Coordinates of C-alpha atoms (C1' of nucleotides) in Angstrom, one line a residue:
Chain A
M1 CA 25.8 14.0 25.8
V2 CA 23.4 12.7 23.2
V3 CA 26.3 10.8 21.6
S4 CA 27.1 8.9 24.8
I5 CA 23.5 8.0 25.3
L6 CA 23.3 6.6 21.8
K7 CA 26.5 4.7 22.1
E8 CA 25.3 3.1 25.2
D9 CA 22.2 2.0 23.5
G10 CA 24.2 0.2 20.9
Y11 CA 24.2 2.7 17.9
E12 CA 27.6 2.7 16.3
N13 CA 27.7 4.9 13.3
I14 CA 27.3 8.3 14.8
A15 CA 28.5 11.6 13.3
T16 CA 28.3 15.0 14.9
A17 CA 28.4 18.5 13.7
K18 CA 28.4 21.8 15.4
S19 CA 27.0 24.0 12.8
V20 CA 24.7 24.0 9.8
K21 CA 27.6 24.2 7.4
E22 CA 29.4 21.3 9.1
A23 CA 26.2 19.3 9.3
L24 CA 25.6 19.5 5.6
K25 CA 29.2 18.4 4.8
V26 CA 29.0 15.5 7.2
A27 CA 25.6 14.4 6.0
S28 CA 26.6 14.3 2.4
K29 CA 29.4 12.0 3.3
I30 CA 27.8 9.4 5.5
N31 CA 24.3 9.0 4.1
P32 CA 22.6 9.0 7.4
E33 CA 19.5 7.0 8.4
L34 CA 18.3 9.5 11.0
A35 CA 19.3 13.0 12.0
I36 CA 18.9 14.6 15.5
L37 CA 18.9 18.4 15.2
D38 CA 19.0 21.2 17.7
I39 CA 16.7 24.0 16.7
M40 CA 19.2 26.7 17.7
L41 CA 22.4 26.5 15.8
P42 CA 25.2 29.1 15.7
D43 CA 24.8 29.8 12.0
G44 CA 21.1 29.1 11.3
D45 CA 18.3 27.0 12.7
G46 CA 17.3 23.4 12.6
F47 CA 14.3 23.9 10.4
S48 CA 16.2 25.2 7.4
L49 CA 18.8 22.6 7.9
M50 CA 16.1 20.0 7.8
K51 CA 14.9 21.3 4.5
Q52 CA 18.4 21.1 3.1
F53 CA 18.6 17.6 4.3
K54 CA 15.4 16.5 2.8
K55 CA 16.4 17.8 -0.6
T56 CA 18.9 15.0 -1.0
K57 CA 17.3 12.1 0.8
D58 CA 14.2 11.7 2.9
Y59 CA 15.5 10.3 6.2
P60 CA 13.7 10.9 9.5
I61 CA 14.5 13.8 11.7
L62 CA 14.2 14.3 15.4
F63 CA 14.3 17.7 16.9
L64 CA 15.7 18.8 20.3
T65 CA 14.0 21.8 21.7
A66 CA 14.3 23.8 24.9
R67 CA 11.1 24.0 26.9
G68 CA 8.8 26.7 25.6
E69 CA 11.0 27.6 22.7
D70 CA 9.0 26.5 19.8
E71 CA 6.9 23.8 21.3
N72 CA 3.7 25.2 20.0
K73 CA 5.0 25.6 16.5
F74 CA 5.6 21.9 16.3
K75 CA 2.1 21.1 17.3
G76 CA 0.7 23.5 14.8
F77 CA 2.7 22.6 11.7
G78 CA 3.3 19.2 10.4
L79 CA 6.4 20.5 8.6
G80 CA 8.1 17.2 8.0
A81 CA 9.7 16.5 11.4
D82 CA 9.2 13.0 12.6
D83 CA 9.3 13.8 16.3
Y84 CA 10.7 16.2 18.8
I85 CA 11.8 16.0 22.3
V86 CA 11.9 18.7 24.9
K87 CA 15.1 19.4 26.9
P88 CA 15.9 18.3 29.5
F89 CA 15.0 14.7 28.8
L90 CA 15.9 11.3 30.2
P91 CA 18.3 9.1 28.2
K92 CA 15.6 6.4 28.0
E93 CA 13.2 8.8 26.5
L94 CA 15.6 9.7 23.7
T95 CA 16.4 6.1 22.8
L96 CA 12.7 5.1 22.9
R97 CA 11.8 7.8 20.5
I98 CA 14.6 7.0 18.2
S99 CA 13.7 3.3 18.0
A100 CA 10.1 4.3 17.5
I101 CA 11.0 6.6 14.6
L102 CA 13.3 4.0 13.0
R103 CA 10.6 1.4 13.3
R104 CA 8.1 3.7 11.7
S105 CA 10.4 4.8 8.9
Y106 CA 12.1 1.6 7.9
K107 CA 9.4 -1.0 8.6
N108 CA 9.0 -1.7 4.9
E109 CA 11.5 -4.5 5.0
N110 CA 10.1 -7.9 4.4
P111 CA 12.2 -10.4 6.4
L112 CA 12.8 -13.4 4.3
V113 CA 13.0 -16.5 6.4
K114 CA 16.2 -18.3 5.5
L115 CA 16.1 -22.0 5.3
H116 CA 18.8 -24.4 4.3
A117 CA 17.9 -24.6 0.6
S118 CA 15.6 -21.7 0.2
E119 CA 14.0 -18.6 1.7
I120 CA 10.4 -17.9 2.5
D121 CA 8.7 -14.6 1.8
F122 CA 5.5 -14.7 3.8
D123 CA 4.3 -11.4 2.6
R124 CA 4.2 -12.6 -1.0
A125 CA 3.5 -16.3 -0.1
E126 CA 6.5 -17.3 -2.1
V127 CA 9.5 -19.5 -1.6
I128 CA 12.7 -18.5 -3.3
K129 CA 14.9 -21.4 -4.3
N130 CA 17.8 -21.1 -6.6
G131 CA 16.6 -17.7 -7.6
E132 CA 13.3 -19.2 -8.7
Y133 CA 10.0 -17.9 -7.2
I134 CA 7.6 -20.6 -6.3
G135 CA 4.1 -19.6 -5.2
L136 CA 2.5 -21.1 -2.1
T137 CA -1.2 -22.1 -2.2
A138 CA -3.6 -21.0 0.5
K139 CA -3.4 -24.1 2.6
E140 CA 0.3 -24.4 2.2
Y141 CA 0.7 -20.8 3.3
N142 CA -1.4 -21.3 6.4
L143 CA 0.4 -24.4 7.3
L144 CA 3.8 -22.9 6.9
S145 CA 2.8 -19.8 8.9
V146 CA 1.6 -21.9 11.8
L147 CA 4.8 -23.9 11.7
Y148 CA 6.9 -20.8 11.5
L149 CA 5.2 -19.2 14.4
N150 CA 5.8 -22.3 16.4
A151 CA 9.3 -22.8 15.2
G152 CA 11.3 -25.0 17.5
K153 CA 8.3 -26.2 19.3
I154 CA 6.4 -29.4 19.0
V155 CA 3.2 -29.0 16.9
T156 CA 0.8 -31.9 17.0
I157 CA -1.1 -33.0 14.0
D158 CA -4.3 -32.1 15.7
A159 CA -3.1 -28.6 16.3
L160 CA -2.2 -28.2 12.7
C161 CA -5.5 -29.5 11.5
E162 CA -7.2 -27.2 14.0
A163 CA -5.2 -24.2 12.6
V164 CA -5.8 -25.0 9.0
W165 CA -9.3 -26.3 8.9
G166 CA -10.7 -24.5 11.9
D167 CA -14.0 -25.8 12.8
N168 CA -14.4 -29.5 12.4
P169 CA -10.8 -30.3 11.9
F170 CA -11.3 -34.0 11.8
G171 CA -10.5 -36.5 9.2
Y172 CA -8.0 -34.3 7.4
E173 CA -4.9 -36.1 8.6
N174 CA -4.1 -37.5 5.2
S175 CA -4.8 -34.2 3.6
L176 CA -2.4 -32.6 6.0
M177 CA 0.3 -35.0 5.1
A178 CA -0.3 -34.3 1.4
H179 CA 0.1 -30.6 2.0
I180 CA 3.2 -31.1 4.0
R181 CA 4.6 -33.2 1.2
R182 CA 4.0 -30.5 -1.3
I183 CA 5.5 -27.8 1.0
R184 CA 8.6 -29.9 1.4
E185 CA 8.9 -30.3 -2.4
K186 CA 8.9 -26.6 -2.7
I187 CA 11.3 -25.7 0.1
V188 CA 14.0 -28.4 -0.1
Chain B
M1 CA 14.6 41.6 5.7
V2 CA 12.3 39.0 4.2
V3 CA 14.8 38.3 1.5
S4 CA 17.6 37.5 4.0
I5 CA 15.3 35.1 5.9
L6 CA 14.5 33.3 2.7
K7 CA 18.1 33.1 1.6
E8 CA 19.1 31.6 4.9
D9 CA 16.4 29.1 4.5
G10 CA 17.8 27.9 1.3
Y11 CA 15.7 29.6 -1.3
E12 CA 17.8 30.8 -4.2
N13 CA 15.7 32.6 -6.9
I14 CA 14.4 35.6 -5.2
A15 CA 13.3 38.8 -6.9
T16 CA 12.0 41.9 -5.2
A17 CA 9.9 44.8 -6.2
K18 CA 9.0 48.1 -4.5
S19 CA 5.8 48.9 -6.3
V20 CA 2.9 47.4 -8.1
K21 CA 4.3 48.5 -11.4
E22 CA 7.7 47.0 -10.7
A23 CA 6.2 43.8 -9.4
L24 CA 4.2 43.2 -12.5
K25 CA 7.3 43.8 -14.6
V26 CA 9.4 41.4 -12.5
A27 CA 6.8 38.8 -12.3
S28 CA 6.4 38.6 -16.1
K29 CA 10.1 38.0 -16.4
I30 CA 10.8 35.4 -13.9
N31 CA 7.7 33.2 -13.8
P32 CA 7.5 32.9 -10.0
E33 CA 6.4 29.9 -8.0
L34 CA 5.2 32.0 -5.0
A35 CA 4.6 35.7 -4.3
I36 CA 4.9 37.4 -1.0
L37 CA 2.9 40.7 -1.0
D38 CA 2.6 43.6 1.3
I39 CA -0.9 44.9 1.4
M40 CA 0.1 48.5 1.5
L41 CA 2.1 49.5 -1.6
P42 CA 3.1 53.0 -2.7
D43 CA 1.1 52.9 -5.9
G44 CA -1.8 50.5 -5.1
D45 CA -2.6 47.6 -2.8
G46 CA -1.7 44.0 -2.6
F47 CA -5.2 42.8 -3.4
S48 CA -5.4 44.2 -6.9
L49 CA -1.9 43.2 -7.5
M50 CA -2.8 39.7 -6.7
K51 CA -5.7 39.8 -9.1
Q52 CA -3.3 40.9 -11.9
F53 CA -0.9 38.1 -11.0
K54 CA -3.6 35.5 -11.1
K55 CA -4.6 36.6 -14.6
T56 CA -1.4 35.2 -16.1
K57 CA -0.6 32.2 -13.9
D58 CA -2.1 30.8 -10.7
Y59 CA 0.8 30.7 -8.3
P60 CA 0.3 30.8 -4.6
I61 CA 0.3 34.1 -2.7
L62 CA 1.2 35.0 0.9
F63 CA 0.3 38.3 2.3
L64 CA 2.1 40.4 4.9
T65 CA -0.2 42.4 7.0
A66 CA 0.2 44.7 9.9
R67 CA -1.7 43.8 13.0
G68 CA -5.3 45.0 12.8
E69 CA -4.9 46.3 9.3
D70 CA -7.0 44.0 7.3
E71 CA -7.0 40.9 9.4
N72 CA -10.7 40.6 9.4
K73 CA -10.9 41.0 5.6
F74 CA -8.8 37.9 5.3
K75 CA -10.9 35.9 7.6
G76 CA -14.1 36.9 5.9
F77 CA -13.1 36.5 2.3
G78 CA -11.5 33.6 0.7
L79 CA -10.3 35.9 -2.1
G80 CA -7.6 33.6 -3.4
A81 CA -4.8 34.3 -1.0
D82 CA -3.1 31.1 0.2
D83 CA -2.1 32.4 3.6
Y84 CA -1.3 35.6 5.4
I85 CA 1.1 36.5 8.2
V86 CA 0.8 39.3 10.7
K87 CA 3.7 41.6 11.3
P88 CA 5.8 41.4 13.3
F89 CA 6.6 37.8 12.8
L90 CA 9.5 35.5 13.6
P91 CA 11.7 34.4 10.8
K92 CA 10.8 30.8 11.5
E93 CA 7.1 31.5 11.2
L94 CA 7.6 32.9 7.7
T95 CA 9.6 30.0 6.5
L96 CA 7.2 27.5 8.0
R97 CA 4.3 29.0 6.3
I98 CA 6.1 29.2 3.0
S99 CA 7.1 25.6 3.0
A100 CA 3.5 24.7 4.0
I101 CA 2.1 26.6 1.0
L102 CA 4.6 25.2 -1.4
R103 CA 3.9 21.7 -0.2
R104 CA 0.2 22.3 -0.7
S105 CA 0.5 23.9 -4.1
Y106 CA 3.2 21.9 -5.8
K107 CA 2.8 18.4 -4.5
N108 CA 2.5 17.4 -8.1
E109 CA 5.0 14.6 -8.2
N110 CA 3.0 12.3 -10.4
P111 CA 5.0 9.2 -10.9
L112 CA 3.5 7.1 -13.7
V113 CA 3.5 3.5 -12.5
K114 CA 5.1 1.4 -15.2
L115 CA 3.6 -1.9 -15.9
H116 CA 4.5 -4.5 -18.5
A117 CA 2.2 -3.2 -21.2
S118 CA 1.1 0.1 -19.9
E119 CA 1.5 2.9 -17.4
I120 CA -0.9 4.2 -14.8
D121 CA -1.4 7.8 -14.0
F122 CA -3.2 7.8 -10.7
D123 CA -3.5 11.5 -10.6
R124 CA -5.6 11.5 -13.7
A125 CA -7.1 8.1 -13.2
E126 CA -5.8 7.1 -16.6
V127 CA -3.9 4.2 -18.1
I128 CA -1.6 4.9 -21.0
K129 CA -1.2 2.0 -23.4
N130 CA 0.4 2.4 -26.8
G131 CA 0.2 6.1 -26.4
E132 CA -3.6 5.8 -25.9
Y133 CA -5.2 7.3 -22.9
I134 CA -7.9 5.1 -21.3
G135 CA -9.9 6.5 -18.4
L136 CA -10.5 4.6 -15.3
T137 CA -13.9 4.6 -13.7
A138 CA -14.3 5.3 -10.0
K139 CA -14.5 1.8 -8.8
E140 CA -11.6 0.7 -11.0
Y141 CA -9.5 3.6 -9.7
N142 CA -10.2 2.6 -6.1
L143 CA -9.4 -1.0 -6.7
L144 CA -6.2 -0.2 -8.6
S145 CA -5.1 2.2 -5.9
V146 CA -5.6 -0.4 -3.1
L147 CA -3.8 -3.0 -5.1
Y148 CA -1.0 -0.6 -5.9
L149 CA -0.6 0.4 -2.2
N150 CA -0.3 -3.3 -1.4
A151 CA 1.9 -4.1 -4.3
G152 CA 3.7 -7.3 -3.7
K153 CA 1.6 -8.3 -0.8
I154 CA -1.3 -10.7 -0.6
V155 CA -4.6 -8.9 -0.8
T156 CA -7.6 -11.0 0.0
I157 CA -10.9 -10.6 -1.7
D158 CA -12.5 -9.6 1.5
A159 CA -9.9 -6.8 2.0
L160 CA -10.7 -5.5 -1.5
C161 CA -14.4 -5.5 -1.0
E162 CA -13.9 -3.7 2.3
A163 CA -11.7 -1.1 0.6
V164 CA -14.1 -0.5 -2.3
W165 CA -17.5 -0.8 -0.8
G166 CA -16.6 0.2 2.8
D167 CA -19.5 -0.6 5.1
N168 CA -21.4 -3.7 4.3
P169 CA -18.8 -5.1 1.8
F170 CA -20.6 -8.4 1.5
G171 CA -22.0 -10.0 -1.6
Y172 CA -19.9 -8.0 -4.0
E173 CA -17.5 -10.8 -4.8
N174 CA -18.9 -11.2 -8.3
S175 CA -18.9 -7.4 -8.9
L176 CA -15.3 -7.3 -7.8
M177 CA -14.3 -9.9 -10.3
A178 CA -16.1 -7.9 -13.0
H179 CA -14.2 -4.8 -12.1
I180 CA -10.9 -6.7 -12.1
R181 CA -11.7 -8.1 -15.4
R182 CA -12.3 -4.6 -16.8
I183 CA -9.1 -3.3 -15.3
R184 CA -7.2 -6.1 -16.8
E185 CA -8.7 -5.4 -20.2
K186 CA -7.4 -1.8 -19.9
I187 CA -3.9 -2.5 -18.5
V188 CA -2.7 -5.5 -20.4
Chain C
dC1 C1' 7.0 -61.4 13.1
dT2 C1' 3.4 -57.6 13.7
dC3 C1' 2.1 -53.1 14.7
dT4 C1' 2.5 -48.3 14.5
dT5 C1' 4.0 -44.0 12.7
dC6 C1' 5.5 -41.3 9.2
dC7 C1' 5.6 -40.7 4.7
dT8 C1' 4.8 -41.3 -0.6
dT9 C1' 2.3 -42.0 -4.8
dA10 C1' -1.3 -41.7 -7.8
dC11 C1' -5.4 -40.3 -8.7
dA12 C1' -10.4 -38.3 -7.8
dT13 C1' -12.9 -34.4 -6.7
dC14 C1' -13.8 -29.8 -5.9
dT15 C1' -13.6 -25.0 -5.5
dA16 C1' -11.6 -20.4 -6.3
dC17 C1' -10.9 -17.8 -10.0
dC18 C1' -12.3 -16.3 -14.2
dT19 C1' -15.2 -15.4 -18.3
dT20 C1' -19.4 -14.3 -20.6
dA21 C1' -23.5 -12.1 -21.3
dC22 C1' -26.9 -9.5 -19.7
dA23 C1' -29.6 -6.6 -16.1
dT24 C1' -29.7 -2.5 -13.5
dT25 C1' -28.3 1.9 -12.0
dT26 C1' -26.1 6.3 -12.5
dT27 C1' -24.4 9.9 -15.3
dT28 C1' -24.4 12.7 -19.3
dA29 C1' -26.1 15.0 -23.2
dG30 C1' -29.8 16.8 -25.9
Chain D
dC1 C1' -37.2 15.9 -18.5
dT2 C1' -36.0 12.2 -21.5
dA3 C1' -33.0 9.3 -24.0
dA4 C1' -28.6 7.5 -24.7
dA5 C1' -24.4 6.1 -22.9
dA6 C1' -21.5 4.7 -19.4
dA7 C1' -20.8 2.5 -15.1
dT8 C1' -21.9 -0.9 -12.1
dG9 C1' -24.0 -5.2 -10.5
dT10 C1' -25.7 -10.2 -11.1
dA11 C1' -25.9 -14.8 -12.5
dA12 C1' -24.6 -18.9 -14.9
dG13 C1' -21.2 -21.7 -16.3
dG14 C1' -16.0 -23.4 -17.5
dT15 C1' -11.5 -24.8 -16.0
dA16 C1' -7.0 -25.2 -14.2
dG17 C1' -5.0 -25.9 -10.3
dA18 C1' -5.8 -26.7 -5.4
dT19 C1' -7.3 -29.9 -2.3
dG20 C1' -8.7 -34.4 -0.6
dT21 C1' -8.5 -39.6 -0.6
dA22 C1' -6.9 -44.1 -0.4
dA23 C1' -3.7 -47.6 -0.9
dG24 C1' 0.5 -48.9 0.4
dG25 C1' 5.9 -48.7 1.6
dA26 C1' 9.9 -48.0 4.9
dA27 C1' 11.6 -48.1 9.4
dG28 C1' 11.6 -48.7 14.1
dA29 C1' 9.7 -50.8 18.5
dG30 C1' 8.2 -54.6 20.8

DNA sequence: CTCTTCCTTACATCTACCTTACATTTTTAG
DNA sequence: CTAAAAATGTAAGGTAGATGTAAGGAAGAG
């Protein structure tokens, strides 16, 4: 049931297991990014399974629990679970929680913006060209950010001046061009 | 009974004892990381046993107690126990408490942060350079922590002042630079 | 052709970052 | 409690690199 919900939501690498033993075997093979565990299992319980999991790699874990079963335990102990969901639940609820967990757990990626000749790392204010790291200055960074946020749209000179110099953004048109020149030097 | 719960939860080095005398003998041999003690023992009580234990090494201790027995004692006195659990209890409850205690007591992963010329030990607020241990002052430690947590990202002066001086973080820009200077002196 | 817009170049200026030296406050030791 | 030591804060410059300016060129429209 859970599997079909996940498939419909677009997840593709799904593995299942019917027991603690099987789960450990499967997990060691596929290096999962997220585990969904039932608390009640034929040969053990989800908690101890979680602990075994966390020994090898710290991926997020979502628990399924029947109403009343151990709900209060969850609230009391932090215990390392990332979330739990009480059966019965709506498909949407499951997928929402999963995407929330994944977002929380793997948000530490820093999406490099790929250009023709280079990439931009906004977090570090660097452009990477031919493996070389070139720092951006403050104004350059501001400018590029504004341009990136408006990618594909028309951005007037006035709007750029406004964005970079804020109050009293007049008379900087030449400056702006100078900065754009320098940015271009770095990114192409 | 307790042993089987623990085994199922993945704990492997378990030793048991049926009396104070035996417990002391066993403990001296295996150098335990955690002790689970009954309060009532044939040749003494758990409290004095705990005291003996703590003489040699300070490992955490979990007490088993029958309902009503000494519950109030526990609440009144801190007395060094890390937790207690009232019989009868669910297997899950025991394992949850144990993992909580262990997490609390042995969260000592202390990864030295390696820099070019030195390493930083945040737990001890020390930097290690050429085998020499150089202490960090409070402010230096705060600053370095914030910088480390944001490693690779841009951290503005304002953000740093905010982090170090909290409320009213204004006018410390010079101070900040002085601290940074001193940190650099220590770590490069 | 002239005008306009976009762009480049070369250079002038300025400011953010950094250092130094010292003042003040807090902590420690006697 | 007092004195010494350590930590923290302040102020006054120096400087490289960031930013701003101005003069002008190329290309397209009219």
